[in-house]
mmCIF file of C-alpha atoms in Angstrom:
data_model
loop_
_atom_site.group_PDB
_atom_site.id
_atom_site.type_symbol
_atom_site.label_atom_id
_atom_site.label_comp_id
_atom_site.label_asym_id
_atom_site.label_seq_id
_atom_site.Cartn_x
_atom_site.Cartn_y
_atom_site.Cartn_z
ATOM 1 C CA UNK F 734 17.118 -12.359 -7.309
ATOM 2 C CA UNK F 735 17.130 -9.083 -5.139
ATOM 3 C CA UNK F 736 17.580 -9.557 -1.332
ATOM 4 C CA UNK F 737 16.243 -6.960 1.485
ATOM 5 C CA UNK F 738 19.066 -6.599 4.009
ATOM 6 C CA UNK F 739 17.122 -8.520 6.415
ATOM 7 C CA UNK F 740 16.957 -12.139 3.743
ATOM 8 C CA UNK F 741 18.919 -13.749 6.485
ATOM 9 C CA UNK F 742 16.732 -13.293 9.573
ATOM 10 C CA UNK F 743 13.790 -14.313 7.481
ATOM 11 C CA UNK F 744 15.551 -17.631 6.453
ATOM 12 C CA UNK F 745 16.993 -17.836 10.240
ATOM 13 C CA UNK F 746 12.726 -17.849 11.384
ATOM 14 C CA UNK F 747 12.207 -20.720 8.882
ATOM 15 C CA UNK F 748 10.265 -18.501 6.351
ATOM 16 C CA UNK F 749 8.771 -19.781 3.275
ATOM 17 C CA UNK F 750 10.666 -17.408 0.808
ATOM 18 C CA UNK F 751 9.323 -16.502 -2.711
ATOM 19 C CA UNK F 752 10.490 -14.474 -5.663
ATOM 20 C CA UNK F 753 7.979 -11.323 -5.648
ATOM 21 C CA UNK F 754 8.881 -9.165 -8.568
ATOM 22 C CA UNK F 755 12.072 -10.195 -8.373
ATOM 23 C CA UNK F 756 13.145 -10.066 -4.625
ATOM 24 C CA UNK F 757 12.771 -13.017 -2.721
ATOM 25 C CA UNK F 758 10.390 -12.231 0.022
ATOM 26 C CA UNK F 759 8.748 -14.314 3.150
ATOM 27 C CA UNK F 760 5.735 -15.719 2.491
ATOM 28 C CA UNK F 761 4.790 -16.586 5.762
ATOM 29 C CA UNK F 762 6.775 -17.898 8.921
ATOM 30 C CA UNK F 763 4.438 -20.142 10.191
ATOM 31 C CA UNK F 764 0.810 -20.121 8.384
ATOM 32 C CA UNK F 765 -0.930 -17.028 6.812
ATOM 33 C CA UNK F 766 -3.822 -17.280 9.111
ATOM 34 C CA UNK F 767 -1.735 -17.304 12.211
ATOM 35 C CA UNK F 768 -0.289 -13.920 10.941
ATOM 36 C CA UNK F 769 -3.324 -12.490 10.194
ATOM 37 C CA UNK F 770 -4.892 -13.038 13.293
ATOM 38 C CA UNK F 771 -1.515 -11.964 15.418
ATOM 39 C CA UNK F 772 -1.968 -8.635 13.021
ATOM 40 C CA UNK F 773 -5.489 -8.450 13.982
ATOM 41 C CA UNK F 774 -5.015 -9.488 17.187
ATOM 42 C CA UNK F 775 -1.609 -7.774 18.442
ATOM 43 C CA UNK F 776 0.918 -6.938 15.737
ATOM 44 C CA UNK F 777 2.446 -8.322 12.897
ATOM 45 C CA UNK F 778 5.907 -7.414 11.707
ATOM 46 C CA UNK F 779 6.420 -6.749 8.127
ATOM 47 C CA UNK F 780 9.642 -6.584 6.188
ATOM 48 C CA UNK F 781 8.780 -4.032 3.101
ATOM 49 C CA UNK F 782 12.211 -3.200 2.368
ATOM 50 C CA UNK F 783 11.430 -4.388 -1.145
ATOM 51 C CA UNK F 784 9.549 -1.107 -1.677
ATOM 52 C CA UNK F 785 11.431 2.128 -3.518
ATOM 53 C CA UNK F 786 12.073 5.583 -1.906
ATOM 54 C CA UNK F 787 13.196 8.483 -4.337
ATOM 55 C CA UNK F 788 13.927 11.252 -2.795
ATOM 56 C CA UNK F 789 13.614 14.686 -4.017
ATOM 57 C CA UNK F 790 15.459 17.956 -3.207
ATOM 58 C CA UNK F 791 15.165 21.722 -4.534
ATOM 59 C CA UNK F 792 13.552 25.053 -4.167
ATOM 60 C CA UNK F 793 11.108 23.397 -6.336
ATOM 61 C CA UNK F 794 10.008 20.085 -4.956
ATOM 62 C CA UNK F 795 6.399 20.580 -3.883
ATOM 63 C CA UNK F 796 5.813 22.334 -7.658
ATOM 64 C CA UNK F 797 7.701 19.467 -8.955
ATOM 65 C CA UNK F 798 5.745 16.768 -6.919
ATOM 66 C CA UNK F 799 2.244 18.705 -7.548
ATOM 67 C CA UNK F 800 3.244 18.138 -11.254
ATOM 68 C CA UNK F 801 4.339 14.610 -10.895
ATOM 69 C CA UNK F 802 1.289 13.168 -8.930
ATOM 70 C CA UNK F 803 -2.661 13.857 -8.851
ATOM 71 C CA UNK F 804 -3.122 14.948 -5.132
ATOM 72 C CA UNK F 805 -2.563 17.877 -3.599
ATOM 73 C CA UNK F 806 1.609 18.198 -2.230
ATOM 74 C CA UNK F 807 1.887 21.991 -2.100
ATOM 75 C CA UNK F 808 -0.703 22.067 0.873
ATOM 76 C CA UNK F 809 0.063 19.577 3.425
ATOM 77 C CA UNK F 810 2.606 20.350 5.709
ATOM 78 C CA UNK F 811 5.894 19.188 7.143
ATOM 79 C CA UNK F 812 5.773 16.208 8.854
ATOM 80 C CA UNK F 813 2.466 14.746 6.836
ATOM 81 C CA UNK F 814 2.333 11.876 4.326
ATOM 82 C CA UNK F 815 0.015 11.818 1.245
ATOM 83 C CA UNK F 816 -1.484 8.844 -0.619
ATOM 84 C CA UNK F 817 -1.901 9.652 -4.786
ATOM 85 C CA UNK F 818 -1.356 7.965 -7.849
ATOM 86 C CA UNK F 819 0.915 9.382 -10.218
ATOM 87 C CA UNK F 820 -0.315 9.320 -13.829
ATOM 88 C CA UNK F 821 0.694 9.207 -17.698
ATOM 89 C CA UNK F 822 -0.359 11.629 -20.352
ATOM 90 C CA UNK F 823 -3.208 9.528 -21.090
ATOM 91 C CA UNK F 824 -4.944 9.482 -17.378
ATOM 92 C CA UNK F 825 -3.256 6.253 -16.947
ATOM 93 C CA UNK F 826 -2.114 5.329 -13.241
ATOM 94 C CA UNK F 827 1.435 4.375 -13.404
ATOM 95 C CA UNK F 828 1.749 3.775 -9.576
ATOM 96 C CA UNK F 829 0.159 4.396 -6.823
ATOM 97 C CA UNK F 830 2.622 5.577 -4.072
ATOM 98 C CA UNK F 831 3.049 7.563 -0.491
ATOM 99 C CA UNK F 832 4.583 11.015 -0.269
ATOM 100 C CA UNK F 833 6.633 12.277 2.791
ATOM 101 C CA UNK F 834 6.979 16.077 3.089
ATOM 102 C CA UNK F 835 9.959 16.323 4.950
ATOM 103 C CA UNK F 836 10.133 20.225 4.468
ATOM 104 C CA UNK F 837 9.226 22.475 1.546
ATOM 105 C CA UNK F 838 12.087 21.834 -0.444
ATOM 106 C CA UNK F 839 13.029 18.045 0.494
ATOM 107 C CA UNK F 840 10.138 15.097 -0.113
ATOM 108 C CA UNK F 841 10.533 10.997 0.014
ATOM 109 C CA UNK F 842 8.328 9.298 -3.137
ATOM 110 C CA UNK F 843 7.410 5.740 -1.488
ATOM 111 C CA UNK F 844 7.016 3.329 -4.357
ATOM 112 C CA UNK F 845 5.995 -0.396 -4.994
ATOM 113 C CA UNK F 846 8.888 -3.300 -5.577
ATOM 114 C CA UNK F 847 7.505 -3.864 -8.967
ATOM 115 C CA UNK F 848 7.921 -0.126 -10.396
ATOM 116 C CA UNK F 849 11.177 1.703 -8.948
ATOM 117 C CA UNK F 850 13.385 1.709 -12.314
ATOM 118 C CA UNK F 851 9.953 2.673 -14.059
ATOM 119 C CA UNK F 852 8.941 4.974 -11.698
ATOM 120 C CA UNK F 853 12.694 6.805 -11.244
ATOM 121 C CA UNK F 854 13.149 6.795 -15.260
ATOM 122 C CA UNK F 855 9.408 8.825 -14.953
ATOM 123 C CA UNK F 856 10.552 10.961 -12.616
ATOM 124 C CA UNK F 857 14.150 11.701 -13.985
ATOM 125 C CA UNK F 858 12.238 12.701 -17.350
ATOM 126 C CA UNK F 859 10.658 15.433 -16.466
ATOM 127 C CA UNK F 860 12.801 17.759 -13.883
ATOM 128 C CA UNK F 861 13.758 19.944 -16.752
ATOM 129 C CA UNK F 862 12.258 23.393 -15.712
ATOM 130 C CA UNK F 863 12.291 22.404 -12.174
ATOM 131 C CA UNK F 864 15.175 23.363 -9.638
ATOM 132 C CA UNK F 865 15.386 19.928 -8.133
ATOM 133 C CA UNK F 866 17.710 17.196 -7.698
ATOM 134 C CA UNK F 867 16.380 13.605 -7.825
ATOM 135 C CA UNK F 868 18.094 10.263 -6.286
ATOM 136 C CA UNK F 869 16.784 6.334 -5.843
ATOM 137 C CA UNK F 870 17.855 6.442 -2.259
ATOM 138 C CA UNK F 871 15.795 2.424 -2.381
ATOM 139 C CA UNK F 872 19.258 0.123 -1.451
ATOM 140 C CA UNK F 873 20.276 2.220 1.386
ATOM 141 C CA UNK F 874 16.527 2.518 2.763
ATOM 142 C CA UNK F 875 14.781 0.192 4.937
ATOM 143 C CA UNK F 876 10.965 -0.160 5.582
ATOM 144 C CA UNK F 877 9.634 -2.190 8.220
ATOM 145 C CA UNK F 878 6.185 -2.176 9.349
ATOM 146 C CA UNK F 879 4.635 -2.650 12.929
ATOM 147 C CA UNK F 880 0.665 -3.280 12.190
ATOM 148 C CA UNK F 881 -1.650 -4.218 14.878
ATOM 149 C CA UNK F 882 -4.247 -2.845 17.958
ATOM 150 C CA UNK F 883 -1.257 -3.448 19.840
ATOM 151 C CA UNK F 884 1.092 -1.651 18.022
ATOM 152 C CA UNK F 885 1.403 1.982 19.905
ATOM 153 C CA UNK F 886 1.581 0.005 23.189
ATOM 154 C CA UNK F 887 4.757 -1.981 22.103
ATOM 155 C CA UNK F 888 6.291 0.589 20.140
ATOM 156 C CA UNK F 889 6.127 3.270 22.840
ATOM 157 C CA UNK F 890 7.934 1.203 25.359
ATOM 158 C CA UNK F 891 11.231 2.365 23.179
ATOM 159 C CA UNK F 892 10.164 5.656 21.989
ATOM 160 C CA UNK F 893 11.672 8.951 23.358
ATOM 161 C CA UNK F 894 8.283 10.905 21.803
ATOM 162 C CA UNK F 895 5.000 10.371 22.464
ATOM 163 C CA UNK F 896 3.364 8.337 19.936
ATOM 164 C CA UNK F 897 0.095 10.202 20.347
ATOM 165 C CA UNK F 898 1.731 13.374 18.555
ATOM 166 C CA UNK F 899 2.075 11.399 15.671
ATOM 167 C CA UNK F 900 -1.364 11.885 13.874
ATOM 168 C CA UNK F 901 -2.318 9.285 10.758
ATOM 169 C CA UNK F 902 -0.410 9.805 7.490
ATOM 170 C CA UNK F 903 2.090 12.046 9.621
ATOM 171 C CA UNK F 904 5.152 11.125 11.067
ATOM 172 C CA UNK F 905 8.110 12.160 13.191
ATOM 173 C CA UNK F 906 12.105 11.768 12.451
ATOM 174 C CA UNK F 907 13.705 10.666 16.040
ATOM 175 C CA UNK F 908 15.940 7.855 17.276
ATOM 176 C CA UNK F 909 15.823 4.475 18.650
ATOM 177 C CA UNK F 910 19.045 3.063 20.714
ATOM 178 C CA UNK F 911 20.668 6.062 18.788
ATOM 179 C CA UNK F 912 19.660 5.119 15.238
ATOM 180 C CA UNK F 913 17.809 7.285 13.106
ATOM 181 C CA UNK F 914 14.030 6.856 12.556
ATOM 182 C CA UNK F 915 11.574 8.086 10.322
ATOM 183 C CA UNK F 916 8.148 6.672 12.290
ATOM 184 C CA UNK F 917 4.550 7.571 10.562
ATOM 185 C CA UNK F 918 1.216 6.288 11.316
ATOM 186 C CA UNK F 919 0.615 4.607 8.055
ATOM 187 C CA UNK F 920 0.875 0.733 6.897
ATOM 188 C CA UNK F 921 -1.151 -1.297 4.445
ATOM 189 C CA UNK F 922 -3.121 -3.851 6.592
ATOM 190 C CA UNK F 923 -6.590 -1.703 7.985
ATOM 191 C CA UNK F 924 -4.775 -1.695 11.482
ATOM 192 C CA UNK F 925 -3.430 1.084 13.501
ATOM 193 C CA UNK F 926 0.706 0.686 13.135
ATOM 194 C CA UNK F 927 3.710 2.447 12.504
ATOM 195 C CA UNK F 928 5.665 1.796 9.679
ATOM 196 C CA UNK F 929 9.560 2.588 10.589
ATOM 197 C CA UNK F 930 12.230 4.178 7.809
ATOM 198 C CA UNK F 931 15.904 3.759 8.638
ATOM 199 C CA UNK F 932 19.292 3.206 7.173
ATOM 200 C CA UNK F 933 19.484 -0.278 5.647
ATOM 201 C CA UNK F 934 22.575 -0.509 7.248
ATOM 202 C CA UNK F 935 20.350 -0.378 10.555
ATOM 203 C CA UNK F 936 17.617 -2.549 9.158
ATOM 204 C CA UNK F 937 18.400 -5.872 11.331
ATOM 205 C CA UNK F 938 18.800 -4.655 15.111
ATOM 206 C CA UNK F 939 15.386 -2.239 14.550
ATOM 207 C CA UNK F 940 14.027 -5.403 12.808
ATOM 208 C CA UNK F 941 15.488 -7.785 16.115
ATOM 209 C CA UNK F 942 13.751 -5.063 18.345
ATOM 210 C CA UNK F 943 10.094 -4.800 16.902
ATOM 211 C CA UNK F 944 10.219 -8.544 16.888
ATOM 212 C CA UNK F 945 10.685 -8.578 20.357
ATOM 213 C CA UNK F 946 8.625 -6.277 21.295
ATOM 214 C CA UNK F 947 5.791 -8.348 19.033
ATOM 215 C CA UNK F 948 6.546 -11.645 20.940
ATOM 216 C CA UNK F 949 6.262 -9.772 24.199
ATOM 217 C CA UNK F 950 2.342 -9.136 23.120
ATOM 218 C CA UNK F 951 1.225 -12.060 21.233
ATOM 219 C CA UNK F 952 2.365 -11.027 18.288
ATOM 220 C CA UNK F 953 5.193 -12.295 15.428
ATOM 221 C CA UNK F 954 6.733 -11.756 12.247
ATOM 222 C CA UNK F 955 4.635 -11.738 9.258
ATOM 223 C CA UNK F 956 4.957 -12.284 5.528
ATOM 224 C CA UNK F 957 3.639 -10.940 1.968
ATOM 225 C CA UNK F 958 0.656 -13.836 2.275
ATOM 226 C CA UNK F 959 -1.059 -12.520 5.379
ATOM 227 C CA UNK F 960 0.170 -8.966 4.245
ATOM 228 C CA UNK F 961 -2.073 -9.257 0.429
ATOM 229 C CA UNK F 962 -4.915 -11.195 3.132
ATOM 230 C CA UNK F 963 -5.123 -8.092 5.494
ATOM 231 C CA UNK F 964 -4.937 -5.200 2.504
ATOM 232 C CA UNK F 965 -7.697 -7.400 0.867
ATOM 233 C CA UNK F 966 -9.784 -7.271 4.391
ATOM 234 C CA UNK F 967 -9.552 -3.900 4.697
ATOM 235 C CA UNK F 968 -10.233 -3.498 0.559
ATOM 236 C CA UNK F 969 -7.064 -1.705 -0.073
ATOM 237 C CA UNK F 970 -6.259 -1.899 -4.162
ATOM 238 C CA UNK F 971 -3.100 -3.085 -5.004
ATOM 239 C CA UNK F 972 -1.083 -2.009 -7.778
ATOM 240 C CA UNK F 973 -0.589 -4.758 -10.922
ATOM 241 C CA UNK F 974 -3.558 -6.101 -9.582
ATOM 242 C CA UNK F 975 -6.477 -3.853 -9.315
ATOM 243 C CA UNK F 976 -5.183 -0.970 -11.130
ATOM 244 C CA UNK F 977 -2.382 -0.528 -14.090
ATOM 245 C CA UNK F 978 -1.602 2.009 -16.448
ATOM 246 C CA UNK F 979 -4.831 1.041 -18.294
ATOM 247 C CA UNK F 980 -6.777 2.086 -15.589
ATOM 248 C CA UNK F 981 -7.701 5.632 -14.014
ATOM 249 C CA UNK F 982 -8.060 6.677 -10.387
ATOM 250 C CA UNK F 983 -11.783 7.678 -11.116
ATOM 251 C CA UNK F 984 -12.480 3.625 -12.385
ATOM 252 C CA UNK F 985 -10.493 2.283 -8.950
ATOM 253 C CA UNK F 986 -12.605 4.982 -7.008
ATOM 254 C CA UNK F 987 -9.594 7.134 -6.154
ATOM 255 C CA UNK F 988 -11.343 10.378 -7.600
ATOM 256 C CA UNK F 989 -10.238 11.646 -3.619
ATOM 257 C CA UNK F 990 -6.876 11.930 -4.525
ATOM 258 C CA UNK F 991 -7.268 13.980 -7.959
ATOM 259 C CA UNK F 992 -7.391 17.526 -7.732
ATOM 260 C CA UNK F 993 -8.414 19.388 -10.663
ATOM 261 C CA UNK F 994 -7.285 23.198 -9.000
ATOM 262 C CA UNK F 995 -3.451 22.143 -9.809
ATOM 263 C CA UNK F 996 -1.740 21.256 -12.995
ATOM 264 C CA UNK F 997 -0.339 17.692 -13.005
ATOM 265 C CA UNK F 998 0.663 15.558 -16.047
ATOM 266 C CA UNK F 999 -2.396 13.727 -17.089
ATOM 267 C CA UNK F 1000 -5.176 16.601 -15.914
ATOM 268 C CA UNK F 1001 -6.314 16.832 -19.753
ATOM 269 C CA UNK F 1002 -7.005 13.174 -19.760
ATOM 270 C CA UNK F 1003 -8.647 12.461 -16.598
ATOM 271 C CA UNK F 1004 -10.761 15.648 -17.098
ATOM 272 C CA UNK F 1005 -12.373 14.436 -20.061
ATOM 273 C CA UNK F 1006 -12.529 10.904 -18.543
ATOM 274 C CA UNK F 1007 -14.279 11.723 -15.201
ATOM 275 C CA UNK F 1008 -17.567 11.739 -17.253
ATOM 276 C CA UNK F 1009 -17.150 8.915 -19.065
ATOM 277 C CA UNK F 1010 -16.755 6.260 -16.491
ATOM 278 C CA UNK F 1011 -18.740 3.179 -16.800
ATOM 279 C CA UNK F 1012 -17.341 0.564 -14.715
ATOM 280 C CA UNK F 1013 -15.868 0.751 -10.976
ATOM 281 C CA UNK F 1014 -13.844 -2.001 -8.313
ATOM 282 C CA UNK F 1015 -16.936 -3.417 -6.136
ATOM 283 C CA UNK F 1016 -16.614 -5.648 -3.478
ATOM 284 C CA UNK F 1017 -17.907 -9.230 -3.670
ATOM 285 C CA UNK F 1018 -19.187 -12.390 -1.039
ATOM 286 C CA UNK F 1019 -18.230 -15.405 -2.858
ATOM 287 C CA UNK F 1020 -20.210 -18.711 -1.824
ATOM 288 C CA UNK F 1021 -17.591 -21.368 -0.698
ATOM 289 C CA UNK F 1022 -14.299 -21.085 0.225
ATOM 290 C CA UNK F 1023 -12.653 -21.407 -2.854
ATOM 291 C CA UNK F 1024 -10.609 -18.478 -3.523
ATOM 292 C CA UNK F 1025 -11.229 -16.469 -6.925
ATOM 293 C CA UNK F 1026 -7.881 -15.109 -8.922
ATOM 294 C CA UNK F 1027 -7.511 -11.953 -11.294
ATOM 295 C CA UNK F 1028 -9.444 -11.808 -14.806
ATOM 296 C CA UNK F 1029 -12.014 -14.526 -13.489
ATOM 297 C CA UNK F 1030 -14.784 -13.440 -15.512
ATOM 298 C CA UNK F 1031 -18.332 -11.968 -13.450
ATOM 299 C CA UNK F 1032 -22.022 -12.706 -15.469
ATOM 300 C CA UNK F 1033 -24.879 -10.851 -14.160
ATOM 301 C CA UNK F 1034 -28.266 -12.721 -15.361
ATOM 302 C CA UNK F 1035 -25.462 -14.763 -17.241
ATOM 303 C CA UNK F 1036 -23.956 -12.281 -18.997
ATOM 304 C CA UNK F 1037 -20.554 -11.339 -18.956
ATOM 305 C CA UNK F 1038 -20.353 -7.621 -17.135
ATOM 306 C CA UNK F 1039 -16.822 -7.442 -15.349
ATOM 307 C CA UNK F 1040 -13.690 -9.900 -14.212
ATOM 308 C CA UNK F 1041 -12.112 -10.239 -10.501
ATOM 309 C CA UNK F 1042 -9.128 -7.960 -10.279
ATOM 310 C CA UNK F 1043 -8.161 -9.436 -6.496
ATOM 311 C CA UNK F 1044 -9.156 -12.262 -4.698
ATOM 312 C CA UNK F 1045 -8.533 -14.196 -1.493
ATOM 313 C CA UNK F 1046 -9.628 -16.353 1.544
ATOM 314 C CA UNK F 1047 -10.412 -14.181 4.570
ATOM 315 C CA UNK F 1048 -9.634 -15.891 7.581
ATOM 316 C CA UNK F 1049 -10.757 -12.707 9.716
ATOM 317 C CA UNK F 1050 -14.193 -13.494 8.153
ATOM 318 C CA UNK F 1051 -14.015 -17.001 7.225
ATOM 319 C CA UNK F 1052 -15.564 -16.563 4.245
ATOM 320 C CA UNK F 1053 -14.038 -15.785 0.047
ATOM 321 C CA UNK F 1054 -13.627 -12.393 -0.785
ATOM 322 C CA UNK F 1055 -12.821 -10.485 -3.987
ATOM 323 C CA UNK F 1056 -12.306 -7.075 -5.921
ATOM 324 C CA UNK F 1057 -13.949 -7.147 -9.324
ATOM 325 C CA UNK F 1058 -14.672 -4.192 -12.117
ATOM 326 C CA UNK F 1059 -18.686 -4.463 -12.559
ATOM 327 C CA UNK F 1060 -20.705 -1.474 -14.598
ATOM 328 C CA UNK F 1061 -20.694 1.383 -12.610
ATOM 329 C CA UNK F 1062 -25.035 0.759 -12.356
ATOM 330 C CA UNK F 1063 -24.607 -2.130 -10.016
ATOM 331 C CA UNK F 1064 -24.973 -1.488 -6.432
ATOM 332 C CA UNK F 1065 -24.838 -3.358 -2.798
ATOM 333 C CA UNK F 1066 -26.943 -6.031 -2.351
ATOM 334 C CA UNK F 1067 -26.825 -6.812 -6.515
ATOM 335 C CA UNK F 1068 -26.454 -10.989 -7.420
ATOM 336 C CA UNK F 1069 -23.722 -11.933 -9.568
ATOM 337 C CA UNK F 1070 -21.933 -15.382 -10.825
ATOM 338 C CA UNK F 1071 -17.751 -15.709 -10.414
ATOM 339 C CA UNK F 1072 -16.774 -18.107 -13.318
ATOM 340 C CA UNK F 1073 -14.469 -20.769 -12.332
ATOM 341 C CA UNK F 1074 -12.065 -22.796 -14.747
ATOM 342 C CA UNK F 1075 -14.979 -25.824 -14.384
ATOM 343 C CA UNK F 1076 -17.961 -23.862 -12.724
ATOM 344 C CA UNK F 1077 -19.444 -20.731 -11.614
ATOM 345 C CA UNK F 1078 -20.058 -19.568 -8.194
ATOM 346 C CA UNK F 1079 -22.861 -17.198 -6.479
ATOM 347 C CA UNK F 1080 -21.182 -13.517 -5.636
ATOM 348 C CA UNK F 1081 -22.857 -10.837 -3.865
ATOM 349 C CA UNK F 1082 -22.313 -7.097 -3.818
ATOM 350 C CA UNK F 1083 -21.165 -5.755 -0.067
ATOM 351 C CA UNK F 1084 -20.348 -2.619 1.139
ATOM 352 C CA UNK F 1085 -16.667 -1.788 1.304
ATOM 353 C CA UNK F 1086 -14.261 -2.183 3.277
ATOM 354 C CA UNK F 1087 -14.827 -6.347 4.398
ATOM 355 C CA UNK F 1088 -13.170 -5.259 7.282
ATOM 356 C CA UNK F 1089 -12.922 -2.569 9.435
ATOM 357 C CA UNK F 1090 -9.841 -2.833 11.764
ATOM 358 C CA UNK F 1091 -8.316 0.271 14.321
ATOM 359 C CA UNK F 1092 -7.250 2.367 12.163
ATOM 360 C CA UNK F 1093 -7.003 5.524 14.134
ATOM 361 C CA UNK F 1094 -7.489 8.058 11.832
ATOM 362 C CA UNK F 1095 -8.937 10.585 14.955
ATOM 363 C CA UNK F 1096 -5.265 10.814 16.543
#
């Protein structure tokens, strides 16, 4: 099983460790509901190391990225980050991922755990015609994310920039006790945060540093359970889960990141798919507290109209939540049935997200 550089400071803290797609990751430290309140509260500390980088270099790299994902690359600047989905010929999503434009002709791919050989065998195939040069860069990289209210105030305390200059989905390349940084206002949990790119080699004294600077506020180290509670809080999709390569961004309502102006493989597809839609991911209020898990089938007037993609206990809310695909028709407010293994339980149709946390997307 893979290990992230920093394995042995996560078995040092007494974490519950777990094979995630083949890595063996922390599932919590102490209890998932004590991490998702110190991320809600203050900041939680998240080792993503697991997650790919590819990095891409050439005269060519925005055309080649345009041409690679459904969003927009050519027209965000240096120094932003872009959420898209990249697609297959058939409108398919094979990931969803985060792009760093470093400069015109240099960009960093940020993948999930589960898809890096899939996702660098994509990209390999299809440089021909493109002056680029393309590299899994994933060992040698390090991800660690600082999510919480409290975030900016710990983080700036060992900053030499201002943390205010650094917008969300942008991101600055500086230094911390002389090691190299990438810092961007991203992260995966519906709180402000900083999510922190630096050599693996590096990976355990920036990782022994945020830590600190988390225990100095309340907060603590925190694993992949409250990390899957806070996305689903916030009603972030996650990929294997809510969205595969059977699925298009219109069905997962990510039509915000497709843009028809460019050329990008898959545009034939998803154009003639954009009208045909007929289901989407809706947000559901379980009765009880038992927690519902993927292809759970939904009934509407006891019939069978959908099945739970994600599901979970919300501590945040105290109450079950889930993602399900229901027919497009059905709206907020709308009465449905989860079907358990031995019984059903009473869903209802909310408004997305669950919950709304400090993101600050006006910096």
């Amino acid at each position: 099983m893979k290990k992230t550089p920093l394995y042995e400071k996560h078995v040092d803290l007494g974490a519950k460790m777990v094979d995630f797609a083949g890595w063996s990751m922390p599932l919590y430290y102490t209890s998932i509901f004590e991490e998702v309140k110190a991320v809600r509260e203050a900041v939680g500390v998240f080792d993503v190391s697991h997650m790919g980088e590819i990095l891409i270099e050439g005269v060519d790299t925005e055309a080649f990225v345009d041409f690679l994902v459904t969003n927009d690359f050519s027209n965000i600047p240096s120094g932003k980050a872009m959420y898209t989905v990249m697609c297959n010929e058939r409108g398919g999503i094979i990931d969803d991922l985060v792009v760093f434009k470093i400069e015109s002709t240099k960009a960093i791919m940020v993948v999930n755990a589960a898809n890096i050989e899939k996702d660098f065998n994509w990209v390999k195939a299809h440089v021909d015609g493109f002056d680029v040069r393309v590299s899994n860069v994933s060992e040698e990289t390090s991800l660690i994310a600082f999510q919480g209210p409290r975030a900016q105030e710990a983080l700036q305390s060992v900053m030499k920039i201002n943390l205010d200059e650094i917008s969300y989905y942008s991101f600055q390349e500086t230094k911390i006790n002389d090691i190299d940084v990438l810092v961007s206002r991203t992260g995966y949990t519906g709180e402000d945060g900083f999510e922190l790119m630096v050599n693996s080699n590096d990976a355990v004294e920036i990782w022994n540093l945020l830590v600190r600077l988390a225990g100095e506020i309340g907060g603590k180290p925190a694993g992949l359970g409250a990390r899957d509670v806070c996305r689903l809080e916030a009603a972030y999709l996650l990929y294997g889960q809510d969205m595969d390569e059977n699925t298009n961004p219109f069905e997962v309502g990510l039509s915000w990141v497709v843009k028809m102006n460019k050329n990008f493989i898959g545009k034939e597809a998803l154009l003639e798919a954009k009208n045909r839609v007929t289901r989407k991911i809706a947000a559901l209020v379980l009765s009880g507290r038992r927690i519902a898990r993927k292809g759970y089938k939904v009934l509407k007037d006891g019939m069978n109209v959908g099945e739970v993609t994600s599901g979970n206990f919300s501590p945040t809310l105290n109450k079950s939540i889930a993602l399900a695909f229901v027919p497009k028709t059905l709206k907020v407010g709308d009465l449905l049935e989860v079907v358990f293994p031995n019984d059903s339980v009473k869903a209802e149709i909310v408004k997305k997200p669950f919950y709304k946390g400090s993101v600050r997307r006006e910096v």
